[in-house]
N, CA, C and O atoms as a GROMACS GRO file, in nm:
protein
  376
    1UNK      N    1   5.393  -7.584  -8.681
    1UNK     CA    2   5.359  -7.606  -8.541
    1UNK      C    3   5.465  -7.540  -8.453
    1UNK      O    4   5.587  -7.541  -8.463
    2UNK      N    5   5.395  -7.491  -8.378
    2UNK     CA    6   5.540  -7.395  -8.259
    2UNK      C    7   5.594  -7.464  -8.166
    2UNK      O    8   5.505  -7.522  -8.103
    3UNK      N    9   5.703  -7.486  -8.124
    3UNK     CA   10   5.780  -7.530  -8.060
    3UNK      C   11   5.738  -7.594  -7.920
    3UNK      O   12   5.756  -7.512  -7.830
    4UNK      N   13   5.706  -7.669  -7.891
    4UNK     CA   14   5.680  -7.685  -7.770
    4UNK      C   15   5.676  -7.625  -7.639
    4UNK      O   16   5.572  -7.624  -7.574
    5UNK      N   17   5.788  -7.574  -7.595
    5UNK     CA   18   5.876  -7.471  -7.482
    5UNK      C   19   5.810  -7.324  -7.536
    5UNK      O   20   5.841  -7.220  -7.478
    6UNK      N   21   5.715  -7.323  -7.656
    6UNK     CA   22   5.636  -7.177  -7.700
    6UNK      C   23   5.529  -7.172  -7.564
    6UNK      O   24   5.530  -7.254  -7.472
    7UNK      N   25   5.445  -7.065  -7.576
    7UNK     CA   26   5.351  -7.004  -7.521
    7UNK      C   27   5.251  -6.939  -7.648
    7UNK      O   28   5.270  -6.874  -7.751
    8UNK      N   29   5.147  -6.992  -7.586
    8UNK     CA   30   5.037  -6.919  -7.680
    8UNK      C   31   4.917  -6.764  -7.633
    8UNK      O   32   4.800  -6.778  -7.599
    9UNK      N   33   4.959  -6.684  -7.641
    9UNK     CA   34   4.910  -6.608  -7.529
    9UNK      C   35   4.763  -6.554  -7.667
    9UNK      O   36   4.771  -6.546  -7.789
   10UNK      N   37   4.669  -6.533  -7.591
   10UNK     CA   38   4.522  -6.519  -7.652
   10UNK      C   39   4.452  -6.374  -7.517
   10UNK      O   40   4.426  -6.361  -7.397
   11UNK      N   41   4.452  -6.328  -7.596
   11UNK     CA   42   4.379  -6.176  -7.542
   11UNK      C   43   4.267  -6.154  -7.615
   11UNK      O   44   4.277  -6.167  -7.737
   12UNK      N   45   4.142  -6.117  -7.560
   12UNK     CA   46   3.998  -6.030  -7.585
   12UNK      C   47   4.010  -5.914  -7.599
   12UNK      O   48   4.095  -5.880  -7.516
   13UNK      N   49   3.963  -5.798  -7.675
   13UNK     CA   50   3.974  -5.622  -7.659
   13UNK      C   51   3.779  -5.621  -7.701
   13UNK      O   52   3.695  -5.705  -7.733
   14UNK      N   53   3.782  -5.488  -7.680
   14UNK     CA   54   3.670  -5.418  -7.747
   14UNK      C   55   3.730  -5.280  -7.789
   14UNK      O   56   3.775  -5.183  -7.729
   15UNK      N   57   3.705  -5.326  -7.961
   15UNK     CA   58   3.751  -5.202  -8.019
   15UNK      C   59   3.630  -5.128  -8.068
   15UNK      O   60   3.537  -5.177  -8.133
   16UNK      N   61   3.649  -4.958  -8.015
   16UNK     CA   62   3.550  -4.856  -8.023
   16UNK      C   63   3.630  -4.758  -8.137
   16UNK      O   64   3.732  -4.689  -8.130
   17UNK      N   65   3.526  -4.789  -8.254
   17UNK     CA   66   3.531  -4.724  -8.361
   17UNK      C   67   3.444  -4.618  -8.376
   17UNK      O   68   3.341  -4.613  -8.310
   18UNK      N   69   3.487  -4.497  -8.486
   18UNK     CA   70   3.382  -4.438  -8.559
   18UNK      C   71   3.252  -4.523  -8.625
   18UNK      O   72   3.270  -4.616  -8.703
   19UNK      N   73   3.140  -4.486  -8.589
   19UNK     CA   74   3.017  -4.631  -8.624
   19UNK      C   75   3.082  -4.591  -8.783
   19UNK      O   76   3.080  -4.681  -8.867
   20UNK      N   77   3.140  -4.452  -8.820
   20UNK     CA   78   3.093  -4.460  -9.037
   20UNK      C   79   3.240  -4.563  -9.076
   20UNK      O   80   3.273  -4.593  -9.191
   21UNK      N   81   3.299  -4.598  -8.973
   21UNK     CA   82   3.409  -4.656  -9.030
   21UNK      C   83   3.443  -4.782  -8.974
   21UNK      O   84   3.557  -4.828  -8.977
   22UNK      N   85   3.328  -4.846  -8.915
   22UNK     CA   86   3.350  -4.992  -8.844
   22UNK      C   87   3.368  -5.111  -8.931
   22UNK      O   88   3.413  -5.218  -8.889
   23UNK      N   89   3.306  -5.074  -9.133
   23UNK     CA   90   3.386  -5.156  -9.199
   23UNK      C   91   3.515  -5.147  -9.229
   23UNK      O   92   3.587  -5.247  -9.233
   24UNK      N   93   3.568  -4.999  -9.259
   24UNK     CA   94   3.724  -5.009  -9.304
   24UNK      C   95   3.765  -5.051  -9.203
   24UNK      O   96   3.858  -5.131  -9.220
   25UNK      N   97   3.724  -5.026  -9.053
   25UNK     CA   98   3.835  -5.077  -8.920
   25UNK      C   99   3.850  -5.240  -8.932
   25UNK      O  100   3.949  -5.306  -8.899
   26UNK      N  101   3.748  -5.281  -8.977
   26UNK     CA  102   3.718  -5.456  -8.925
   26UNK      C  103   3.800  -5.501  -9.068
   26UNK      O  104   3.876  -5.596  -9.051
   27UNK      N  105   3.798  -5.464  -9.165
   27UNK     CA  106   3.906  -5.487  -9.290
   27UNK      C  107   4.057  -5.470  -9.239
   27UNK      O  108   4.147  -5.553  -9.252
   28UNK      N  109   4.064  -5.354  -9.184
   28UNK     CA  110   4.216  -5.339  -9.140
   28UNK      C  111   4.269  -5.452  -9.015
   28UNK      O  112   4.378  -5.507  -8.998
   29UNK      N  113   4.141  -5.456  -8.938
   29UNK     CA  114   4.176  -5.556  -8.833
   29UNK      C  115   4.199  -5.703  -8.897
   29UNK      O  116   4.249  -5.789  -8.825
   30UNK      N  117   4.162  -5.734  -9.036
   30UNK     CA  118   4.170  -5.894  -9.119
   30UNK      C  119   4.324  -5.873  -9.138
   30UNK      O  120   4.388  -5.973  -9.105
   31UNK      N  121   4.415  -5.745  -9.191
   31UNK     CA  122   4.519  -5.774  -9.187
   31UNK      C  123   4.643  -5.748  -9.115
   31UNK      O  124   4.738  -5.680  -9.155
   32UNK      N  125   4.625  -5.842  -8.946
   32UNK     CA  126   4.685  -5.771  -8.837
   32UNK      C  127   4.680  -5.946  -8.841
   32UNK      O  128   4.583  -6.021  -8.856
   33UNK      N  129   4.828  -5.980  -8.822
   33UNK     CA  130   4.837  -6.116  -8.789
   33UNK      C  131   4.758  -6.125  -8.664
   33UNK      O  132   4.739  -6.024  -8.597
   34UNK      N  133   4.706  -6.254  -8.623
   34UNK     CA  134   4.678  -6.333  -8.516
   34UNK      C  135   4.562  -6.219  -8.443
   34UNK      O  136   4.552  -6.200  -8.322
   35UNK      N  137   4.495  -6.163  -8.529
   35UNK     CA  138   4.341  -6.076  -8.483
   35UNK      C  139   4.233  -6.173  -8.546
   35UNK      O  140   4.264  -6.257  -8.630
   36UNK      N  141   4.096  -6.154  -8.495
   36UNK     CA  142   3.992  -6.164  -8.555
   36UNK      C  143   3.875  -6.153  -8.489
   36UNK      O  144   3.849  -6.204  -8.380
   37UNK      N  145   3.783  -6.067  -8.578
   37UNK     CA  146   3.681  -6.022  -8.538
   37UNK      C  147   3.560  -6.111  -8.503
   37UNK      O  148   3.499  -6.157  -8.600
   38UNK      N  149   3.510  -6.144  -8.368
   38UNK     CA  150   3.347  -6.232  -8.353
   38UNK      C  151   3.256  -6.127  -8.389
   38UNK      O  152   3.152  -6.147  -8.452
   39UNK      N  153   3.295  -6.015  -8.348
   39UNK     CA  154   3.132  -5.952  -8.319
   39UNK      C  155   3.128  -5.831  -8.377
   39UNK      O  156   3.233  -5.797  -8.431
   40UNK      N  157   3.022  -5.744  -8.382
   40UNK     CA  158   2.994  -5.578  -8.419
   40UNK      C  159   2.893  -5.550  -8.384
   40UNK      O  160   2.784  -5.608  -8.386
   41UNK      N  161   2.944  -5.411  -8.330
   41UNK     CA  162   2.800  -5.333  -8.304
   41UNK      C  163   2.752  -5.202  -8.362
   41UNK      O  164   2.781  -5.100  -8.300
   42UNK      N  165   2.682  -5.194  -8.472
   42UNK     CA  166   2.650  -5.065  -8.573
   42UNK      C  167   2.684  -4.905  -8.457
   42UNK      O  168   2.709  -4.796  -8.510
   43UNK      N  169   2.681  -4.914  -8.375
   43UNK     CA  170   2.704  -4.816  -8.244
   43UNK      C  171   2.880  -4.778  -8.266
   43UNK      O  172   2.924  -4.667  -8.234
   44UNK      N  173   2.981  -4.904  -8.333
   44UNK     CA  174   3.089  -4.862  -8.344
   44UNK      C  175   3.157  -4.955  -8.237
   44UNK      O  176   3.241  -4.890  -8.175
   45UNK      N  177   3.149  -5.091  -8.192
   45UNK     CA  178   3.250  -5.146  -8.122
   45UNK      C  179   3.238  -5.320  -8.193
   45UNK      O  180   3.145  -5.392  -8.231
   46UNK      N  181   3.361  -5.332  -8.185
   46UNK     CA  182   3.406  -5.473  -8.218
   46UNK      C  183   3.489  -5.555  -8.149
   46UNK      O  184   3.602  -5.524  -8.114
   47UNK      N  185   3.409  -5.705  -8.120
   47UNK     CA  186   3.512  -5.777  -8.023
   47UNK      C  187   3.605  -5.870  -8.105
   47UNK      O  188   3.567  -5.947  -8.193
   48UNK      N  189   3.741  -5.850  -8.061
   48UNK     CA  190   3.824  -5.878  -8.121
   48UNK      C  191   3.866  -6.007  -8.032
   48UNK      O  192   3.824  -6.024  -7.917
   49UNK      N  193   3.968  -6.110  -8.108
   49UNK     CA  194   4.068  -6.180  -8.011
   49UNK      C  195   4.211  -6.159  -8.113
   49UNK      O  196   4.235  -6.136  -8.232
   50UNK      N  197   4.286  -6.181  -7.983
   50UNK     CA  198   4.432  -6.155  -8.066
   50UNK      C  199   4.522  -6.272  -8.013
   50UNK      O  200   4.529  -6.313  -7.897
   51UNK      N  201   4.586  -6.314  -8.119
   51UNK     CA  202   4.677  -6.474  -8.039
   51UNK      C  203   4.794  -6.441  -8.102
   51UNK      O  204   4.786  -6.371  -8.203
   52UNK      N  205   4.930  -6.487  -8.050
   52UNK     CA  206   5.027  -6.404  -8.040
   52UNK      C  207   5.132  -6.512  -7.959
   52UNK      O  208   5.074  -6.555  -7.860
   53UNK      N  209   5.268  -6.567  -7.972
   53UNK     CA  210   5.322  -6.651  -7.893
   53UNK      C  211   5.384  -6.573  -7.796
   53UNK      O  212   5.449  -6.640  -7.716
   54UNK      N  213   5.386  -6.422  -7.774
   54UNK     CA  214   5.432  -6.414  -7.676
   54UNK      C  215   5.373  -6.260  -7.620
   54UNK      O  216   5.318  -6.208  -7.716
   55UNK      N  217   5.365  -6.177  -7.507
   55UNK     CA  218   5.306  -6.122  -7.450
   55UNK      C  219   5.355  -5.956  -7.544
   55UNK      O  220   5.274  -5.868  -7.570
   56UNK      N  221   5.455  -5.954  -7.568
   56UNK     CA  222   5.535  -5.780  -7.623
   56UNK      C  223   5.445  -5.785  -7.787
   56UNK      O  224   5.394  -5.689  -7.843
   57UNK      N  225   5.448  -5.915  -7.830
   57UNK     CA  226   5.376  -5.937  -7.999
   57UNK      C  227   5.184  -5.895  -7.953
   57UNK      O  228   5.133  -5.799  -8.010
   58UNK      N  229   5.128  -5.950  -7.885
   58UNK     CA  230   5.016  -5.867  -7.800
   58UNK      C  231   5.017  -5.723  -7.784
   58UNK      O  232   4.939  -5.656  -7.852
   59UNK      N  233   5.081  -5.677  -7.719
   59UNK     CA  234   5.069  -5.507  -7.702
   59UNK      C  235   5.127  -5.486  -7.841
   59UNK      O  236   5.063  -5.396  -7.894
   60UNK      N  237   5.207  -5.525  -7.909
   60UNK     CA  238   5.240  -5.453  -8.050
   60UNK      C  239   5.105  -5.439  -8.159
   60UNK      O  240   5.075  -5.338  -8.223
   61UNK      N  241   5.027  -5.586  -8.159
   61UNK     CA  242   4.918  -5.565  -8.232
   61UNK      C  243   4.830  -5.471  -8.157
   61UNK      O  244   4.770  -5.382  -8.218
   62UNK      N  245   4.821  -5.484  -8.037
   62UNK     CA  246   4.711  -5.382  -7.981
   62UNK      C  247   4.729  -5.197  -8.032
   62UNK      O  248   4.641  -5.114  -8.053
   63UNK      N  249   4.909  -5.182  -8.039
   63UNK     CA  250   4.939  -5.065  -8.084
   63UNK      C  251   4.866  -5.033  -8.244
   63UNK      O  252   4.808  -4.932  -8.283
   64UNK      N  253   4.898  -5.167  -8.317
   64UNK     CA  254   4.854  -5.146  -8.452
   64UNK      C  255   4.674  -5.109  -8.452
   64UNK      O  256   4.608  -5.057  -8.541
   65UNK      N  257   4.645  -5.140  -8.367
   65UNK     CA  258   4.480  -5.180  -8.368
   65UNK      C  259   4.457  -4.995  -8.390
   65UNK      O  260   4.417  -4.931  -8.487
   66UNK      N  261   4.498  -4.955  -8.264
   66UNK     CA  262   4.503  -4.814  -8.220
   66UNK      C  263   4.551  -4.734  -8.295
   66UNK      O  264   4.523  -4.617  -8.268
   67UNK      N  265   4.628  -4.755  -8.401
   67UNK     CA  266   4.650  -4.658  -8.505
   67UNK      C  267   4.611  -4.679  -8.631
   67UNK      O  268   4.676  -4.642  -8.729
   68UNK      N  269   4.508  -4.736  -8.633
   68UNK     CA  270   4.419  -4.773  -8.764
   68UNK      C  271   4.317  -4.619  -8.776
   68UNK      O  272   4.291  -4.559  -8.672
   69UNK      N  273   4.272  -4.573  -8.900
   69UNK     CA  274   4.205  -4.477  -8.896
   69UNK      C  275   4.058  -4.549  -8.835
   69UNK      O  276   4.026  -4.666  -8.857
   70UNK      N  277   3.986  -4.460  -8.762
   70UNK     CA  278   3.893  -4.476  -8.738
   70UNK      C  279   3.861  -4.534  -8.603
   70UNK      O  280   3.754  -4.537  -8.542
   71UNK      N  281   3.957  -4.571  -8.577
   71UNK     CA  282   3.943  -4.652  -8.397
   71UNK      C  283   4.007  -4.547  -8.289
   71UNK      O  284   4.111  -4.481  -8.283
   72UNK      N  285   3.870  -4.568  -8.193
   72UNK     CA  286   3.862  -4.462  -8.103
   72UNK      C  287   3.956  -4.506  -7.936
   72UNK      O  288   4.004  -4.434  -7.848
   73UNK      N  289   3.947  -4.633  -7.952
   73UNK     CA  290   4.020  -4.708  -7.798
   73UNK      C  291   4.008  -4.811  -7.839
   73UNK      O  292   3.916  -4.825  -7.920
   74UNK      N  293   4.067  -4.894  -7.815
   74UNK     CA  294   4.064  -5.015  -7.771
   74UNK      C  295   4.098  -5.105  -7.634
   74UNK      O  296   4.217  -5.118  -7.607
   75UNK      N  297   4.013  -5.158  -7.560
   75UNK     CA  298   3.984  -5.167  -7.451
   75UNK      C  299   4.033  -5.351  -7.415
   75UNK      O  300   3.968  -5.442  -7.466
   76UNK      N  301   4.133  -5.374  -7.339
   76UNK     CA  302   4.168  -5.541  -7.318
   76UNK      C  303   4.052  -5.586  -7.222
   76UNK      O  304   3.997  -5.524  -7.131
   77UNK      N  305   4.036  -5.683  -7.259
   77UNK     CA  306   3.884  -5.763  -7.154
   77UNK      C  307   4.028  -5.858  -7.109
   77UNK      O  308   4.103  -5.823  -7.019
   78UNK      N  309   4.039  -5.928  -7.155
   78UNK     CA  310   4.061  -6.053  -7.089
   78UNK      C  311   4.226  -6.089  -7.159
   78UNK      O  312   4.250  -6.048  -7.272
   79UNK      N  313   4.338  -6.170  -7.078
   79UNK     CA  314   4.432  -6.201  -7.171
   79UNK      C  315   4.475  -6.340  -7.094
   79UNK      O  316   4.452  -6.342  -6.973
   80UNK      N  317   4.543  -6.472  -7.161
   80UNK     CA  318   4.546  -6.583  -7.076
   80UNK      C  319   4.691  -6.629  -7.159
   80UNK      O  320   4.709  -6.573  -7.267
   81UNK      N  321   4.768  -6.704  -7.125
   81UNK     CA  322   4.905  -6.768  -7.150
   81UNK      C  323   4.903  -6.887  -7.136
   81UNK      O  324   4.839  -6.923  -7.038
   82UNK      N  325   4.960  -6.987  -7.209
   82UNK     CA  326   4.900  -7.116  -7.190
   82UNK      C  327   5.048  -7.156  -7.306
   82UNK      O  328   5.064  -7.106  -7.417
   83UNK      N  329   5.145  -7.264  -7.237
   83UNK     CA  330   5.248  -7.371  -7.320
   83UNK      C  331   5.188  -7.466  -7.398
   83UNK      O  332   5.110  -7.551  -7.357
   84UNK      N  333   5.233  -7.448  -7.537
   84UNK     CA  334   5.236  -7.547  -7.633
   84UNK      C  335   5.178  -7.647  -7.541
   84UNK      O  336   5.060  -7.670  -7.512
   85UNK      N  337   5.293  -7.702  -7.501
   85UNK     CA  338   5.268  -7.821  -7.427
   85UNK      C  339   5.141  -7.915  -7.342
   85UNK      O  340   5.091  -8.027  -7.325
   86UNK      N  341   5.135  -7.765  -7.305
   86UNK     CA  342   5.028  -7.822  -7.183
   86UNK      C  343   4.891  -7.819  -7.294
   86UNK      O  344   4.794  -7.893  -7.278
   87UNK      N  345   4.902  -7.722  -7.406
   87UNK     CA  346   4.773  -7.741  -7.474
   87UNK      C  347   4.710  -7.856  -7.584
   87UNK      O  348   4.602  -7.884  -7.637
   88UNK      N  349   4.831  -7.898  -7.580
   88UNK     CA  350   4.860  -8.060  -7.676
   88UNK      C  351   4.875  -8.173  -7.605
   88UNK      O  352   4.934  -8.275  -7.641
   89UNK      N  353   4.788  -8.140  -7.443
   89UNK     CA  354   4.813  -8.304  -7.402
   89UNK      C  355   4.624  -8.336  -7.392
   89UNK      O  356   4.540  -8.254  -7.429
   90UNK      N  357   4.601  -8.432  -7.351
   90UNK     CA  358   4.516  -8.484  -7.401
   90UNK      C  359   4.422  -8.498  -7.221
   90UNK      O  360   4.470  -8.531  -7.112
   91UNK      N  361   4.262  -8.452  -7.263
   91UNK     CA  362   4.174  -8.444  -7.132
   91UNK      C  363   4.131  -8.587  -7.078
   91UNK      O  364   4.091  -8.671  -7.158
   92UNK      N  365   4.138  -8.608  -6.969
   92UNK     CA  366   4.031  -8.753  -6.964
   92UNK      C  367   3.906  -8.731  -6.852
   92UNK      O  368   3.893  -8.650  -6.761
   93UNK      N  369   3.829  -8.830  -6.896
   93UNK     CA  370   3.731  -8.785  -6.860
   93UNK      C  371   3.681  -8.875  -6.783
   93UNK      O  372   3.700  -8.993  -6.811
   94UNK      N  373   3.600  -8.834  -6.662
   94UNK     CA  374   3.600  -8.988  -6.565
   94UNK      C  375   3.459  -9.002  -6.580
   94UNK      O  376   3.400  -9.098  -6.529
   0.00000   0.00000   0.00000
């Protein structure tokens, strides 16, 4: 469990592959800590999320993403930051 005073930062991409190589890409993307693939599109794009405790470990996997054979861009949708803390307290509901 990470430290409390951590940050959990969670980013979206769309990665645009070669369509003949969107399985080796999505294999290479299984071994990229804190990636994983929801989606594919035989066209050659895959939505990824990447979680990461801190924002520089994010752009580093994004670098790795980008130098995988076969990936053409990879594109950030969305990225959010959020403390341990605040994500381990508890909702109530009225």
């Amino acid at each position: 469990m990470p430290d409390t005073n951590d940050e959990l930062h969670i980013t979206s991409l769309v990665v645009h592959v070669i369509p003949q190589a969107l399985a080796q890409v999505a294999h290479g993307l299984a071994a990229i800590d804190g990636a994983k693939v929801h989606g594919s599109h035989p066209s050659g794009k895959l939505v990824v999320t990447l979680e990461a405790p801190h924002a520089r470990e994010i752009l580093d996997r994004v670098s790795q993403i980008e130098q995988l054979q076969g990936v053409i861009n990879a594109s950030l949708v969305y990225q959010h930051a959020e403390s341990w803390q605040s994500l381990n307290q508890g909702v109530e509901h009225d």
